[in-house]
Coordinates of C-alpha atoms and ligand atoms in Angstrom, one line a residue:
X1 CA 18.5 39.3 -14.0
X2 CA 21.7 37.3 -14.2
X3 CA 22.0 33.3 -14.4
X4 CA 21.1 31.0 -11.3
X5 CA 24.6 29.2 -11.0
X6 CA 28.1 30.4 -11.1
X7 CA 31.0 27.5 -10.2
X8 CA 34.5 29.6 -10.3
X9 CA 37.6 26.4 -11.5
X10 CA 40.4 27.5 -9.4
X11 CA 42.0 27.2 -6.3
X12 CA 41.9 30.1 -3.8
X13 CA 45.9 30.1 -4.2
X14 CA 45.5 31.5 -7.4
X15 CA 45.4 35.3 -8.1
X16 CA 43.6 35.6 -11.2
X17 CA 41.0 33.0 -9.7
X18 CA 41.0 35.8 -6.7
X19 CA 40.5 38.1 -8.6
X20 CA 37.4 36.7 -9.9
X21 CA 36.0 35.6 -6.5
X22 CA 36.7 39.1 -5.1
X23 CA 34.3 40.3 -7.7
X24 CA 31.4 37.9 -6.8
X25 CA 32.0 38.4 -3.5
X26 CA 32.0 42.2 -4.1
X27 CA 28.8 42.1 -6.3
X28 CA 27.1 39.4 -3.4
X29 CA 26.8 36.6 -6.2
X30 CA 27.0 33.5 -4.5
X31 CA 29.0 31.1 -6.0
X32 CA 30.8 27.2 -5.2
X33 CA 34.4 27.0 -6.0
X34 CA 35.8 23.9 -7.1
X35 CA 39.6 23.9 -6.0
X36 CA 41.8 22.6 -8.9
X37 CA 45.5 23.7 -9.4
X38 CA 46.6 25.0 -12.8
X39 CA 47.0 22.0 -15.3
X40 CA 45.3 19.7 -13.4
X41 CA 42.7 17.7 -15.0
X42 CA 39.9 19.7 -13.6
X43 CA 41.6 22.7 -15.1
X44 CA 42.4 21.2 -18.5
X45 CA 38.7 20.3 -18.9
X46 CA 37.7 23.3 -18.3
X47 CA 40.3 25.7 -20.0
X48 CA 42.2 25.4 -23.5
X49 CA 45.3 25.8 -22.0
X50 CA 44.6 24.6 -18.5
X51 CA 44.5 28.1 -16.9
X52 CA 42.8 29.7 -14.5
X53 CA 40.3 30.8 -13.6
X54 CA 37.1 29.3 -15.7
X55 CA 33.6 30.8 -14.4
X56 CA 30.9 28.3 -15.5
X57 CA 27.4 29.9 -15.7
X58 CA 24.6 27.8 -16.0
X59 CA 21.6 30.2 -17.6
X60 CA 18.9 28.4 -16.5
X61 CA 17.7 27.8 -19.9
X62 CA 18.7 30.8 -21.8
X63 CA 22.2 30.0 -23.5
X64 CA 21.8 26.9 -21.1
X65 CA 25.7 26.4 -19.3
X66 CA 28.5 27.9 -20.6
X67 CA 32.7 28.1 -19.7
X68 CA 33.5 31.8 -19.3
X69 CA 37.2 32.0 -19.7
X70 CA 40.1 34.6 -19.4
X71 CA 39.6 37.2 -16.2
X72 CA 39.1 40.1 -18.4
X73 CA 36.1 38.5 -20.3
X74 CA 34.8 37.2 -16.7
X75 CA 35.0 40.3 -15.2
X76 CA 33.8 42.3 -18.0
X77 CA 30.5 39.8 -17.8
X78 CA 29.8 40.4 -14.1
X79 CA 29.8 43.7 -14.4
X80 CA 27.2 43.5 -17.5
X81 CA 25.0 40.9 -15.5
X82 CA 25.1 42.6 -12.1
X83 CA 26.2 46.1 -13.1
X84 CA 25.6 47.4 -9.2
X85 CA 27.9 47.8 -7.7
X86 CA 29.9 48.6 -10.5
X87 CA 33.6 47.8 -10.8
X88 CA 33.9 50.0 -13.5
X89 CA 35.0 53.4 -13.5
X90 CA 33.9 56.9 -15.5
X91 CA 35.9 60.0 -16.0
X92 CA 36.2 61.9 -13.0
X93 CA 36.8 59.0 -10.6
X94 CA 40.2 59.9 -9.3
X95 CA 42.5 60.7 -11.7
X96 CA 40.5 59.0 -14.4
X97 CA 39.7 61.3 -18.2
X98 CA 38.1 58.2 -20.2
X99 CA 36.9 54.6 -19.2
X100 CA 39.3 52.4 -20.5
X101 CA 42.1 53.4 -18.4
X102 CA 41.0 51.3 -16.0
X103 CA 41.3 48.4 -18.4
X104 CA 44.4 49.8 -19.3
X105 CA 45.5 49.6 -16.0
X106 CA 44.3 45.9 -15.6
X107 CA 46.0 45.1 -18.7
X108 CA 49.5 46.5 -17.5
X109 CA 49.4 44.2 -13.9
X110 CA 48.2 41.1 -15.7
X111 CA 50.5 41.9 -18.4
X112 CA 53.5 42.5 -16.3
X113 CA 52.3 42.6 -13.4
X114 CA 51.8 38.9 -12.6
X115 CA 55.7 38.3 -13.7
X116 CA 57.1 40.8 -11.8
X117 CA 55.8 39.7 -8.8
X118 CA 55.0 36.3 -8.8
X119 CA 57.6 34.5 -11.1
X120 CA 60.3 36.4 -10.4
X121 CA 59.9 36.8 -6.8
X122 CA 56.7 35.8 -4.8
X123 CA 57.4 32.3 -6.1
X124 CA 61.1 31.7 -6.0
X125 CA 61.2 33.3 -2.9
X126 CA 58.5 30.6 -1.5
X127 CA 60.3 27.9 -3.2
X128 CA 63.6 28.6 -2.1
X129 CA 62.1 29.0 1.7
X130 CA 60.1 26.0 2.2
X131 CA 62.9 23.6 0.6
X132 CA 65.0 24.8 3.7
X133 CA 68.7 24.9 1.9
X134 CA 69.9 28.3 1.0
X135 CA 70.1 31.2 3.1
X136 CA 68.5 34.3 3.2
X137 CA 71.7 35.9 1.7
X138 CA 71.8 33.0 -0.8
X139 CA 67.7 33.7 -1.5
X140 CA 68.1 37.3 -2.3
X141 CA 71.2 37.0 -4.4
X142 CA 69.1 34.5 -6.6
X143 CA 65.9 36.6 -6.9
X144 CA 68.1 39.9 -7.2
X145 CA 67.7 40.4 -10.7
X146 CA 63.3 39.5 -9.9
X147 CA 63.6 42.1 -7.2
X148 CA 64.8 44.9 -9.5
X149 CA 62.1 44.5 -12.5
X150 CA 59.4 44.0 -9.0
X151 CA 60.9 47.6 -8.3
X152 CA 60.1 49.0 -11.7
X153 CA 56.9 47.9 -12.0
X154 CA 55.9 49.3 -8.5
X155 CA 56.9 52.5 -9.7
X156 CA 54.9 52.6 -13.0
X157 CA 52.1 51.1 -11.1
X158 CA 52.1 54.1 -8.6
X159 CA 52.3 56.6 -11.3
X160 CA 49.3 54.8 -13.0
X161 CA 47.6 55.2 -9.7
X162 CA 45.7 58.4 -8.0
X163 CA 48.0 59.9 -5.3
X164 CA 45.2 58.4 -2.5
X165 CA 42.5 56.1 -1.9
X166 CA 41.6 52.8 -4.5
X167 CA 43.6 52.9 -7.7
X168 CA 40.8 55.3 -8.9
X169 CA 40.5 57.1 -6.1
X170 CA 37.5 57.1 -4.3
X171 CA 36.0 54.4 -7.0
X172 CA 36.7 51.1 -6.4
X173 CA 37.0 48.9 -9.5
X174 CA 38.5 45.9 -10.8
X175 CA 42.0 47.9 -10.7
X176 CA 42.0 47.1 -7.2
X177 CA 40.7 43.9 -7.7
X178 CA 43.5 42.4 -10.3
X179 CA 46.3 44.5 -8.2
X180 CA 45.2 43.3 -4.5
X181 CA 46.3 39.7 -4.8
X182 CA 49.5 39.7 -6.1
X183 CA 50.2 42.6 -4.0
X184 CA 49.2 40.6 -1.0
X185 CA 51.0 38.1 -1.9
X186 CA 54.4 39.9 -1.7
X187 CA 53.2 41.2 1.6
X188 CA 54.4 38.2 3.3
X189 CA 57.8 38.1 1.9
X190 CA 61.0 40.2 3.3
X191 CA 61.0 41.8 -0.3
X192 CA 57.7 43.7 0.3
X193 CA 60.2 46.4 1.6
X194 CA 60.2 47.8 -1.3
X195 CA 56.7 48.9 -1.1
X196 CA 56.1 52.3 -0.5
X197 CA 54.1 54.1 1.9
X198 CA 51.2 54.7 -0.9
X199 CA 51.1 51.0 -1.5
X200 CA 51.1 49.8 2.5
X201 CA 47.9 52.7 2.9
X202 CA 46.3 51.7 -0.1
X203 CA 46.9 47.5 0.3
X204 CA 45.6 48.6 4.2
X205 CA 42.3 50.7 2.6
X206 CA 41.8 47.4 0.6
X207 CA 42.0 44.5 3.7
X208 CA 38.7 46.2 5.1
X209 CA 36.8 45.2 2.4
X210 CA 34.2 42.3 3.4
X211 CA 35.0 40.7 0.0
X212 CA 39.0 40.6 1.1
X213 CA 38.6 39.0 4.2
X214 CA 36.3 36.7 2.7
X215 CA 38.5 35.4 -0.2
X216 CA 42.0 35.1 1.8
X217 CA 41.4 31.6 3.5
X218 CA 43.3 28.8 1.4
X219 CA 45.7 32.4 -0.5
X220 CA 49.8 32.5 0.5
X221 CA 48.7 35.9 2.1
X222 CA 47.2 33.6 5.4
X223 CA 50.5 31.6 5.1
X224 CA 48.6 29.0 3.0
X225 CA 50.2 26.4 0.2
X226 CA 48.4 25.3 -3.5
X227 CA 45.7 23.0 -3.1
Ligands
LIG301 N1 45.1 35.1 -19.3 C1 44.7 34.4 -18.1 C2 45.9 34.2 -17.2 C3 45.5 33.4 -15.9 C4 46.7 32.9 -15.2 O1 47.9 33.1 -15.6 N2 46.4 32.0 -14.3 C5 47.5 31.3 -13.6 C6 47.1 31.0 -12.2 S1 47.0 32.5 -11.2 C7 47.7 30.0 -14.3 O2 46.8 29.3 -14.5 N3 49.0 29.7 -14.6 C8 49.3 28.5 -15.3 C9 50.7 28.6 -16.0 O3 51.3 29.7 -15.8 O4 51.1 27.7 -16.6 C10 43.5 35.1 -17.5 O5 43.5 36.4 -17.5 O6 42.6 34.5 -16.9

């Protein structure tokens, strides 16, 4: 049986906080969503350092209501509290020889994954375009040096990856879950060319997903803005 109330902090705009709401979405735990932007108020009363995403659980009346920080520790609770369907993996899903590679694969796009992407690219990139000055030319020269450490994360990425299907081949799991957003992200910018053909089949396997469609409304992926 798992608690009677779940409130996600974070805007939709917010990968990690996707991340999280793919999972409830996934698991069909309903949830509200309060929109707050990183360091905002909202956030800060929420999360030490004004992060995102916070899950608040209110246990009606066991541990009473608690703020679930940190996406790994969120997701690792869903998956305890509402174990089917899983989001976890065992050996023998794709490529897979123990469990915690698929942590270990979480850990390497959180880790590095979210500043490849989004700092050095995604969000330059967006920045640079809505304030209208530079050219394209000018854009890429300044996010050259983002675009190059984007293209070597890609590549360990796809190594980590089975050769077809989710990350874990026919297992879908949080792997997908923490990947998809950023991933999505960079979709609508002219430097997802460098994704390859694995990544466009597997990113198109993942937008048929009812939790997908569900959680892009209010994500740059629909063209949207942090609110
Ligand atoms: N370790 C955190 C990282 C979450 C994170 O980086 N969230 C972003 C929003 S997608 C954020 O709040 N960034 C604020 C900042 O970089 O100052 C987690 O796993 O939940």
């Amino acid at each position: 049986m798992y608690p009677d109330l779940f409130t996600v902090i974070g805007t939709p705009f917010s990968t990690f906080t996707r991340t999280i709401t793919l999972g409830l979405h996934y698991k069909g735990l309903p949830f509200n969503q309060i929109r707050a932007l990183p360091h905002s108020a909202t956030a800060d009363e929420h999360h030490p350092f004004g992060y995102l995403p916070t899950l608040v659980i209110e246990t009606n009346g066991r541990e009473g209501t608690l703020k679930l920080r940190e996406s790994f520790a969120i997701a690792r609770y869903l998956d305890r509290v509402a174990p089917q369907p899983s989001l976890c993996i065992r050996p023998g899903d794709g490529h897979a020889l123990i469990e915690e590679q698929m942590w270990e694969f979480v850990s390497l796009v959180a880790s590095y994954g979210f500043p490849a992407v989004e700092a050095g690219v995604v969000k330059p990139r967006v920045a640079l375009s809505d304030e209208g000055k530079a050219t394209d030319a000018e854009i890429r020269e300044n996010i050259k040096p983002g675009v190059e450490r984007l293209r070597r994360f890609l590549t360990v990425i796809e190594e980590a990856m089975s050769p077809e299907g989710y990350v874990f081949g026919g297992k879908l799991s949080w792997a997908d879950f923490f990947l998809y957003p950023l991933l999505a992200n960079l979709r609508t910018i002219p430097e997802s060319e460098v994704l390859s053909k694995r990544m466009l089949e597997w990113m198109e396997s993942m937008d048929k997903l009812e939790a997908v469609k569900a959680t892009a409304p209010g994500t740059l992926s629909v063209g949207a803005r942090p609110t």
